[in-house]
Amino acid sequence: MSANTPDGPPNRFRQAMPQYAAVSPFFILFAIFGAFPVLFSIWLSLHSWDGIGQLKWVGLEQYSYLLTDPSFWKSITNTLLIWVISTVPMLLLALVIANALHNATRFRSFYRIAYFIPNITSVVAVTMVFGSIFSNNFGLLNAFLQSIGLDKIEWLSQPWGIKIAIASIVAWRWTGYNAIIFLAGLQAISSDIYEAAKVDGASSRQMFWRITVPLLRPVILFTAVTSTIGGLQIFTESQVLFGSSGAIGGPGDGGLTIVSYLYDSAFGKNQFGYGAAIGWALFILIVLFSVINWRLIGGGDDDRITSRVRRRANRKIAAEKAAADSQTAGKEHADAH
Amino acid sequence: MRTERVRTVVGHVVLMFGVVVSIFPFYWMLVMASNTTPDIFAYPPKLVVGSHLFENMGHVLDNIDFFGAMLITLVASLGVTVLVLFFDSLAAFAFAKYEFPGRDMLFGVLLATFMIPTQLALVPQFVTLAEFGWIGSLKALIIPGAANAFGIFWMRQYAKGAIPDELISAAKVDGAGFFRQYLTVGLPVLRPGLAFLGIFTFINVWNDYLWPLIVMTDPNKLTLQVALQQLNGVYGTDYSMVMAGALMSVIPLIGVFIIGGRHFIADIAAGAMKF
């Protein structure tokens, strides 16, 4: 499509036709499989529908029922508890590992691959292994507890045990991934800043809290937000552990997550409208928690804080340099005499 | 100097401990897959690799159509990967290197789609595909995922830095049109970025569970992950066989990853830094 087509003056839109064609597959696919379904799900969530018969208008009643549904609240509490007991230790451990990786000069690529392998392994296979480790009667964990003289714990029969088992799978899969992300953040911090702090007599703890953590803020924010979004969408772990046992959330619904409740409502019980409404509740939660994360970690202040730390460090480096220069200059001066 | 050395040793001890934790479940999978079920359930449990691995693998093949499931998974993963690489890099090339009316607005819309969790569209997507008559067919696994916002965003960042404007101008002077420029200038330069996006996409589709669980309703046409879970559900007591199946399902992917994983990890980290 050249600008000099005979049928008219150069037209910016016509000229850009190839570019529009290039970006269109995404927008077409998104319209059909993203935007339309999302809009349709608003409509669907206001109806009662079994997937075959007529849609029956129930309006906002669907949502008021949702808000009084004990199973829904249970799924939310479960999901949040699993999220907290997996994410907090996971991010702290990742930070420790990243620090060790940053300082290690040998075996680096071996470590990185070893730490990343859990992340690329299928959740289904991993959950089966963890399921056997946490197994009530014959599990490795209980065998270990017994061997050191403790009592067995019925991990997969009680609400807390179930949550700990699921959280362990999540943490095991994502700690290494987050460590690699933190490591990249650490490597982006200039060593001059640490040198300057060292000259000032800063302890390594001070350097960690005053330099590493503030400069790592954008990266920490990224991992916190992605962990939140991932954590709120937990499904496969509880489905593989309990999906074939009849009750989708396991004994006492201790492993019922929001997505597993959505899946069970829509595809188990054929309540498609209700499933759509749960989807919207999930969306609101994700937005809410992303905003909270953003606030807590001070995402909005990132630029200000990092640039302040950087400026201060740069000033110090300049001052050191000036002092060193004047000293050598003074020495040369003295030598000359 | 001495404290420095102590710190290095402590660092490696911490790291090696982490490696053991990362690798142990795979070892345990192998132990269970290579022993008989009564041996695994004995107390104290057997902690070493046994001699029944191939026997247990044979049971897997007797009970599920393992290679059929693997073939479906492979076709779906390759199909999505090829389409994603083409559509995403083409869009990224246009977004990164050309001015056109509405470009920034379109890119903003694309970024906004990140906010939508996949589960939100799950029910209506299923309904839509049922309308199309695609439920149970490979199309349902491949087409909806054929282009994605993450890939375009990531490739665009990559293309911005990797493709010099001069090369595009030179191609223009030679009379190459947009698609010609994409093929001769864009693709060769974007190759490392494509390698990352390709592995990333392949792994994600290979491991996906929720979507194939919903759309692949024909019991004779399951993906590997869903077939594996069926094995777990129906024969839950035969742990050795279940673990042999799990082992068979993870080995190909881990093999590919260990061969091509080094650059991949660096790119994952780089991708996160760009957000």
CSV table of N, CA and C in Angstrom, one decimal, chain A residues 30-117:
chain,number,residue,atom,x,y,z
A,30,PHE,N,-9.1,-11.3,20.8
A,30,PHE,CA,-9.5,-10.8,22.1
A,30,PHE,C,-11.0,-10.5,22.1
A,31,ALA,N,-11.5,-9.9,21.0
A,31,ALA,CA,-12.9,-9.6,20.9
A,31,ALA,C,-13.8,-10.8,21.1
A,32,ILE,N,-13.4,-11.9,20.4
A,32,ILE,CA,-14.2,-13.1,20.4
A,32,ILE,C,-14.0,-13.9,21.7
A,33,PHE,N,-12.8,-14.0,22.2
A,33,PHE,CA,-12.6,-14.9,23.4
A,33,PHE,C,-12.3,-14.2,24.6
A,34,GLY,N,-12.2,-12.8,24.6
A,34,GLY,CA,-12.0,-12.1,25.8
A,34,GLY,C,-13.1,-11.0,26.1
A,35,ALA,N,-13.1,-10.0,25.3
A,35,ALA,CA,-14.1,-8.9,25.5
A,35,ALA,C,-15.5,-9.4,25.5
A,36,PHE,N,-15.9,-10.1,24.5
A,36,PHE,CA,-17.3,-10.6,24.4
A,36,PHE,C,-17.7,-11.5,25.6
A,37,PRO,N,-16.8,-12.5,25.9
A,37,PRO,CA,-17.2,-13.3,27.1
A,37,PRO,C,-17.3,-12.5,28.4
A,38,VAL,N,-16.4,-11.5,28.5
A,38,VAL,CA,-16.4,-10.8,29.8
A,38,VAL,C,-17.7,-10.0,29.9
A,39,LEU,N,-18.1,-9.3,28.8
A,39,LEU,CA,-19.4,-8.6,28.8
A,39,LEU,C,-20.6,-9.5,28.9
A,40,PHE,N,-20.5,-10.6,28.2
A,40,PHE,CA,-21.6,-11.6,28.3
A,40,PHE,C,-21.7,-12.2,29.7
A,41,SER,N,-20.5,-12.2,30.4
A,41,SER,CA,-20.6,-12.8,31.8
A,41,SER,C,-21.3,-11.9,32.7
A,42,ILE,N,-21.3,-10.6,32.4
A,42,ILE,CA,-22.1,-9.6,33.3
A,42,ILE,C,-23.6,-10.0,33.1
A,43,TRP,N,-24.0,-10.2,31.9
A,43,TRP,CA,-25.4,-10.5,31.6
A,43,TRP,C,-25.7,-11.9,32.2
A,44,LEU,N,-24.8,-12.8,32.0
A,44,LEU,CA,-25.0,-14.2,32.5
A,44,LEU,C,-25.2,-14.2,34.0
A,45,SER,N,-24.4,-13.3,34.7
A,45,SER,CA,-24.3,-13.4,36.1
A,45,SER,C,-25.6,-12.8,36.7
A,46,LEU,N,-26.5,-12.2,35.9
A,46,LEU,CA,-27.8,-11.7,36.4
A,46,LEU,C,-28.9,-12.7,36.1
A,47,HIS,N,-28.5,-13.9,35.6
A,47,HIS,CA,-29.5,-14.9,35.2
A,47,HIS,C,-29.2,-16.2,35.9
A,48,SER,N,-30.3,-17.0,36.0
A,48,SER,CA,-30.1,-18.4,36.4
A,48,SER,C,-30.1,-19.2,35.1
A,49,TRP,N,-29.1,-20.1,35.0
A,49,TRP,CA,-29.1,-20.9,33.7
A,49,TRP,C,-28.3,-22.2,33.9
A,50,ASP,N,-28.9,-23.3,33.4
A,50,ASP,CA,-28.3,-24.6,33.6
A,50,ASP,C,-27.4,-25.0,32.4
A,51,GLY,N,-27.3,-24.1,31.4
A,51,GLY,CA,-26.5,-24.4,30.3
A,51,GLY,C,-27.2,-24.9,29.1
A,52,ILE,N,-28.5,-25.4,29.3
A,52,ILE,CA,-29.2,-25.9,28.2
A,52,ILE,C,-30.5,-25.2,28.0
A,53,GLY,N,-31.3,-25.0,29.1
A,53,GLY,CA,-32.6,-24.4,29.0
A,53,GLY,C,-32.6,-22.9,28.7
A,54,GLN,N,-33.7,-22.2,29.1
A,54,GLN,CA,-33.8,-20.8,28.9
A,54,GLN,C,-33.1,-20.1,30.0
A,55,LEU,N,-32.5,-18.9,29.7
A,55,LEU,CA,-31.9,-18.0,30.7
A,55,LEU,C,-33.1,-17.4,31.5
A,56,LYS,N,-33.0,-17.5,32.8
A,56,LYS,CA,-34.0,-16.9,33.7
A,56,LYS,C,-33.5,-15.7,34.4
A,57,TRP,N,-34.1,-14.5,34.2
A,57,TRP,CA,-33.6,-13.3,34.9
A,57,TRP,C,-33.8,-13.4,36.4
A,58,VAL,N,-32.7,-13.2,37.1
A,58,VAL,CA,-32.8,-13.1,38.5
A,58,VAL,C,-32.2,-11.8,39.0
A,59,GLY,N,-31.5,-11.1,38.2
A,59,GLY,CA,-31.0,-9.7,38.5
A,59,GLY,C,-30.0,-9.8,39.6
A,60,LEU,N,-30.0,-8.7,40.4
A,60,LEU,CA,-29.0,-8.6,41.5
A,60,LEU,C,-29.2,-9.6,42.6
A,61,GLU,N,-30.4,-10.3,42.6
A,61,GLU,CA,-30.6,-11.3,43.6
A,61,GLU,C,-29.5,-12.4,43.6
A,62,GLN,N,-28.9,-12.6,42.4
A,62,GLN,CA,-27.8,-13.6,42.3
A,62,GLN,C,-26.7,-13.1,43.3
A,63,TYR,N,-26.4,-11.8,43.2
A,63,TYR,CA,-25.3,-11.3,44.0
A,63,TYR,C,-25.6,-11.3,45.5
A,64,SER,N,-26.9,-10.9,45.8
A,64,SER,CA,-27.3,-10.9,47.2
A,64,SER,C,-27.2,-12.3,47.8
A,65,TYR,N,-27.6,-13.3,46.9
A,65,TYR,CA,-27.5,-14.7,47.4
A,65,TYR,C,-26.0,-15.0,47.6
A,66,LEU,N,-25.2,-14.6,46.6
A,66,LEU,CA,-23.7,-14.9,46.7
A,66,LEU,C,-23.2,-14.4,48.0
A,67,LEU,N,-23.6,-13.2,48.4
A,67,LEU,CA,-23.0,-12.5,49.6
A,67,LEU,C,-23.5,-13.2,50.9
A,68,THR,N,-24.6,-14.1,50.8
A,68,THR,CA,-25.0,-14.8,52.0
A,68,THR,C,-24.7,-16.3,51.9
A,69,ASP,N,-23.9,-16.7,50.9
A,69,ASP,CA,-23.6,-18.1,50.7
A,69,ASP,C,-22.4,-18.5,51.5
A,70,PRO,N,-22.6,-19.3,52.5
A,70,PRO,CA,-21.5,-19.7,53.4
A,70,PRO,C,-20.3,-20.3,52.6
A,71,SER,N,-20.6,-21.1,51.6
A,71,SER,CA,-19.6,-21.8,50.9
A,71,SER,C,-18.7,-20.8,50.1
A,72,PHE,N,-19.4,-19.7,49.6
A,72,PHE,CA,-18.6,-18.7,48.9
A,72,PHE,C,-17.6,-18.0,49.9
A,73,TRP,N,-18.1,-17.6,51.1
A,73,TRP,CA,-17.2,-17.0,52.1
A,73,TRP,C,-16.1,-17.9,52.5
A,74,LYS,N,-16.5,-19.2,52.7
A,74,LYS,CA,-15.5,-20.2,53.0
A,74,LYS,C,-14.4,-20.2,52.0
A,75,SER,N,-14.8,-20.2,50.7
A,75,SER,CA,-13.8,-20.3,49.6
A,75,SER,C,-12.9,-19.0,49.7
A,76,ILE,N,-13.5,-17.9,50.0
A,76,ILE,CA,-12.6,-16.7,50.1
A,76,ILE,C,-11.7,-16.8,51.3
A,77,THR,N,-12.2,-17.2,52.5
A,77,THR,CA,-11.3,-17.3,53.6
A,77,THR,C,-10.2,-18.3,53.3
A,78,ASN,N,-10.6,-19.4,52.8
A,78,ASN,CA,-9.6,-20.5,52.5
A,78,ASN,C,-8.5,-19.9,51.6
A,79,THR,N,-8.9,-19.2,50.5
A,79,THR,CA,-8.0,-18.7,49.5
A,79,THR,C,-7.0,-17.7,50.1
A,80,LEU,N,-7.6,-16.8,50.9
A,80,LEU,CA,-6.7,-15.8,51.6
A,80,LEU,C,-5.8,-16.4,52.5
A,81,LEU,N,-6.2,-17.4,53.3
A,81,LEU,CA,-5.3,-18.1,54.3
A,81,LEU,C,-4.2,-18.8,53.5
A,82,ILE,N,-4.6,-19.5,52.5
A,82,ILE,CA,-3.5,-20.2,51.7
A,82,ILE,C,-2.6,-19.2,51.1
A,83,TRP,N,-3.1,-18.1,50.6
A,83,TRP,CA,-2.3,-17.1,50.0
A,83,TRP,C,-1.3,-16.6,51.0
A,84,VAL,N,-1.7,-16.2,52.3
A,84,VAL,CA,-0.8,-15.7,53.3
A,84,VAL,C,0.2,-16.7,53.7
A,85,ILE,N,-0.2,-17.9,54.0
A,85,ILE,CA,0.8,-18.9,54.5
A,85,ILE,C,1.7,-19.4,53.4
A,86,SER,N,1.4,-19.1,52.1
A,86,SER,CA,2.4,-19.5,51.1
A,86,SER,C,3.2,-18.2,50.7
A,87,THR,N,2.6,-17.1,50.6
A,87,THR,CA,3.3,-15.9,50.0
A,87,THR,C,4.4,-15.3,50.9
A,88,VAL,N,4.0,-15.2,52.2
A,88,VAL,CA,4.9,-14.5,53.1
A,88,VAL,C,6.2,-15.2,53.2
A,89,PRO,N,6.2,-16.5,53.6
A,89,PRO,CA,7.5,-17.3,53.7
A,89,PRO,C,8.2,-17.3,52.3
A,90,MET,N,7.4,-17.5,51.3
A,90,MET,CA,8.0,-17.6,49.9
A,90,MET,C,8.8,-16.4,49.6
A,91,LEU,N,8.2,-15.2,49.8
A,91,LEU,CA,9.0,-14.0,49.3
A,91,LEU,C,10.2,-13.7,50.2
A,92,LEU,N,10.0,-14.0,51.6
A,92,LEU,CA,11.2,-13.8,52.4
A,92,LEU,C,12.3,-14.8,52.1
A,93,LEU,N,12.0,-16.1,51.9
A,93,LEU,CA,13.0,-17.1,51.4
A,93,LEU,C,13.6,-16.7,50.1
A,94,ALA,N,12.8,-16.2,49.2
A,94,ALA,CA,13.3,-15.8,47.9
A,94,ALA,C,14.3,-14.7,48.0
A,95,LEU,N,14.1,-13.8,49.0
A,95,LEU,CA,15.0,-12.7,49.2
A,95,LEU,C,16.4,-13.2,49.7
A,96,VAL,N,16.3,-14.2,50.7
A,96,VAL,CA,17.5,-14.8,51.2
A,96,VAL,C,18.3,-15.5,50.1
A,97,ILE,N,17.5,-16.3,49.3
A,97,ILE,CA,18.2,-17.0,48.3
A,97,ILE,C,18.8,-16.1,47.3
A,98,ALA,N,18.1,-15.1,46.9
A,98,ALA,CA,18.6,-14.1,45.9
A,98,ALA,C,19.9,-13.5,46.4
A,99,ASN,N,19.9,-13.1,47.7
A,99,ASN,CA,21.1,-12.5,48.3
A,99,ASN,C,22.3,-13.5,48.2
A,100,ALA,N,22.0,-14.8,48.6
A,100,ALA,CA,23.1,-15.8,48.5
A,100,ALA,C,23.6,-16.0,47.1
A,101,LEU,N,22.6,-16.0,46.1
A,101,LEU,CA,23.0,-16.2,44.7
A,101,LEU,C,23.8,-15.0,44.2
A,102,HIS,N,23.4,-13.8,44.7
A,102,HIS,CA,24.1,-12.6,44.2
A,102,HIS,C,25.6,-12.6,44.7
A,103,ASN,N,25.8,-13.2,45.9
A,103,ASN,CA,27.2,-13.2,46.4
A,103,ASN,C,28.0,-14.4,45.9
A,104,ALA,N,27.3,-15.5,45.5
A,104,ALA,CA,28.0,-16.6,45.0
A,104,ALA,C,28.6,-16.4,43.6
A,105,THR,N,29.9,-16.8,43.5
A,105,THR,CA,30.5,-16.6,42.2
A,105,THR,C,30.6,-17.9,41.5
A,106,ARG,N,30.5,-19.0,42.2
A,106,ARG,CA,30.6,-20.3,41.6
A,106,ARG,C,29.3,-21.0,41.4
A,107,PHE,N,29.2,-21.9,40.5
A,107,PHE,CA,28.0,-22.8,40.3
A,107,PHE,C,26.7,-22.0,40.0
A,108,ARG,N,26.9,-20.7,39.6
A,108,ARG,CA,25.7,-19.9,39.4
A,108,ARG,C,24.6,-20.5,38.5
A,109,SER,N,25.0,-20.9,37.3
A,109,SER,CA,24.0,-21.4,36.4
A,109,SER,C,23.4,-22.7,36.9
A,110,PHE,N,24.2,-23.5,37.6
A,110,PHE,CA,23.6,-24.7,38.1
A,110,PHE,C,22.5,-24.4,39.1
A,111,TYR,N,22.8,-23.4,40.0
A,111,TYR,CA,21.8,-23.0,41.0
A,111,TYR,C,20.6,-22.5,40.4
A,112,ARG,N,20.8,-21.7,39.4
A,112,ARG,CA,19.6,-21.0,38.7
A,112,ARG,C,18.7,-22.1,38.1
A,113,ILE,N,19.3,-23.0,37.4
A,113,ILE,CA,18.5,-24.1,36.8
A,113,ILE,C,17.8,-24.9,37.9
A,114,ALA,N,18.5,-25.3,38.9
A,114,ALA,CA,17.9,-26.1,40.0
A,114,ALA,C,16.8,-25.4,40.6
A,115,TYR,N,16.9,-24.1,40.9
A,115,TYR,CA,15.9,-23.3,41.5
A,115,TYR,C,14.7,-23.1,40.6
A,116,PHE,N,14.9,-23.2,39.3
A,116,PHE,CA,13.8,-22.9,38.4
A,116,PHE,C,13.0,-24.1,38.0
A,117,ILE,N,13.6,-25.3,38.2
A,117,ILE,CA,12.9,-26.5,37.7
A,117,ILE,C,11.5,-26.7,38.4
